[in-house]
Amino acid sequence: MRGLHLIAELYECRCESRLLDDAETLRDLCLAVCTTLGLTPVVQVFHQFGSLRGPAGATGAVVLAESHLAVHTWPEARAVTLDLYVCNFS
């Protein structure tokens, strides 16, 4: 099996704030990136932390036919962690 496992801890991110503090925006981006790369999303779940008055980050996972993508954000630190595994990397 030729797999590829990418793990990243990103700090001082200069992306739009809504990518760090809005679960729906983060979900849309993750699904679009997976599709663009030819990966096949099977199921996904994203969770919004905080409240409507004050979002406090998001966490999410996309189960792929090829494996998985997980992402977690900390808007107060402008930080993101990513975990992507693709089992049929070529």
XYZ file of C-alpha atoms in Angstrom:
90
model
C 0.000 0.000 0.000
C 1.282 3.463 -0.903
C -0.212 5.865 1.593
C 0.449 9.531 2.238
C -0.077 10.984 5.716
C 0.194 14.749 6.131
C 0.005 16.315 9.577
C 0.359 20.068 10.042
C 0.253 22.550 12.903
C -0.191 26.021 11.429
C 0.270 29.230 13.424
C -0.217 32.937 12.679
C -2.580 32.060 9.821
C -3.412 35.077 7.674
C -6.545 33.627 6.077
C -9.986 35.190 6.322
C -11.202 35.058 9.934
C -14.375 33.200 8.950
C -12.277 30.169 7.914
C -11.085 29.916 11.515
C -14.301 30.674 13.364
C -17.170 29.427 11.174
C -17.738 25.661 10.925
C -19.921 25.931 7.799
C -17.335 27.965 5.882
C -14.603 25.552 6.977
C -16.729 22.559 5.890
C -17.401 24.083 2.469
C -13.676 24.709 1.940
C -12.655 21.200 3.049
C -15.218 19.521 0.779
C -14.250 21.724 -2.176
C -10.549 20.976 -1.723
C -11.183 17.218 -1.449
C -13.289 17.238 -4.605
C -10.743 19.361 -6.489
C -7.999 16.866 -5.579
C -10.076 13.949 -6.876
C -10.814 12.574 -3.396
C -14.226 11.110 -2.612
C -16.026 12.436 0.499
C -18.255 9.740 2.015
C -19.518 11.470 5.157
C -18.587 14.599 7.071
C -19.239 16.203 10.435
C -18.284 19.690 11.614
C -18.881 21.277 15.014
C -19.058 24.976 15.879
C -17.656 26.044 19.258
C -18.839 29.175 21.051
C -22.205 30.808 20.390
C -23.909 32.878 17.709
C -22.709 36.006 19.526
C -19.129 34.788 19.732
C -17.810 31.893 17.645
C -14.801 30.214 19.207
C -13.431 27.910 16.554
C -14.492 24.783 14.759
C -13.550 21.162 14.388
C -14.394 18.780 11.603
C -13.728 15.506 9.882
C -14.350 14.216 6.388
C -14.323 10.469 5.870
C -12.994 9.823 2.397
C -13.261 6.684 0.286
C -9.470 7.076 0.216
C -9.216 7.631 4.043
C -9.752 10.867 6.053
C -9.262 14.590 6.637
C -9.507 16.185 10.105
C -9.192 19.893 10.901
C -9.340 21.936 14.126
C -9.151 25.730 14.497
C -8.248 28.175 17.260
C -9.214 31.666 15.998
C -7.892 33.385 19.128
C -4.425 32.015 18.296
C -4.937 32.146 14.492
C -3.995 28.452 14.503
C -5.117 25.325 12.632
C -4.202 21.658 12.860
C -4.707 19.356 9.869
C -4.512 15.589 9.476
C -4.926 14.115 6.003
C -4.359 10.466 5.136
C -4.790 9.078 1.626
C -4.303 5.311 1.377
C -4.003 5.076 -2.414
C -1.557 7.897 -3.073
C -0.073 7.863 -6.560
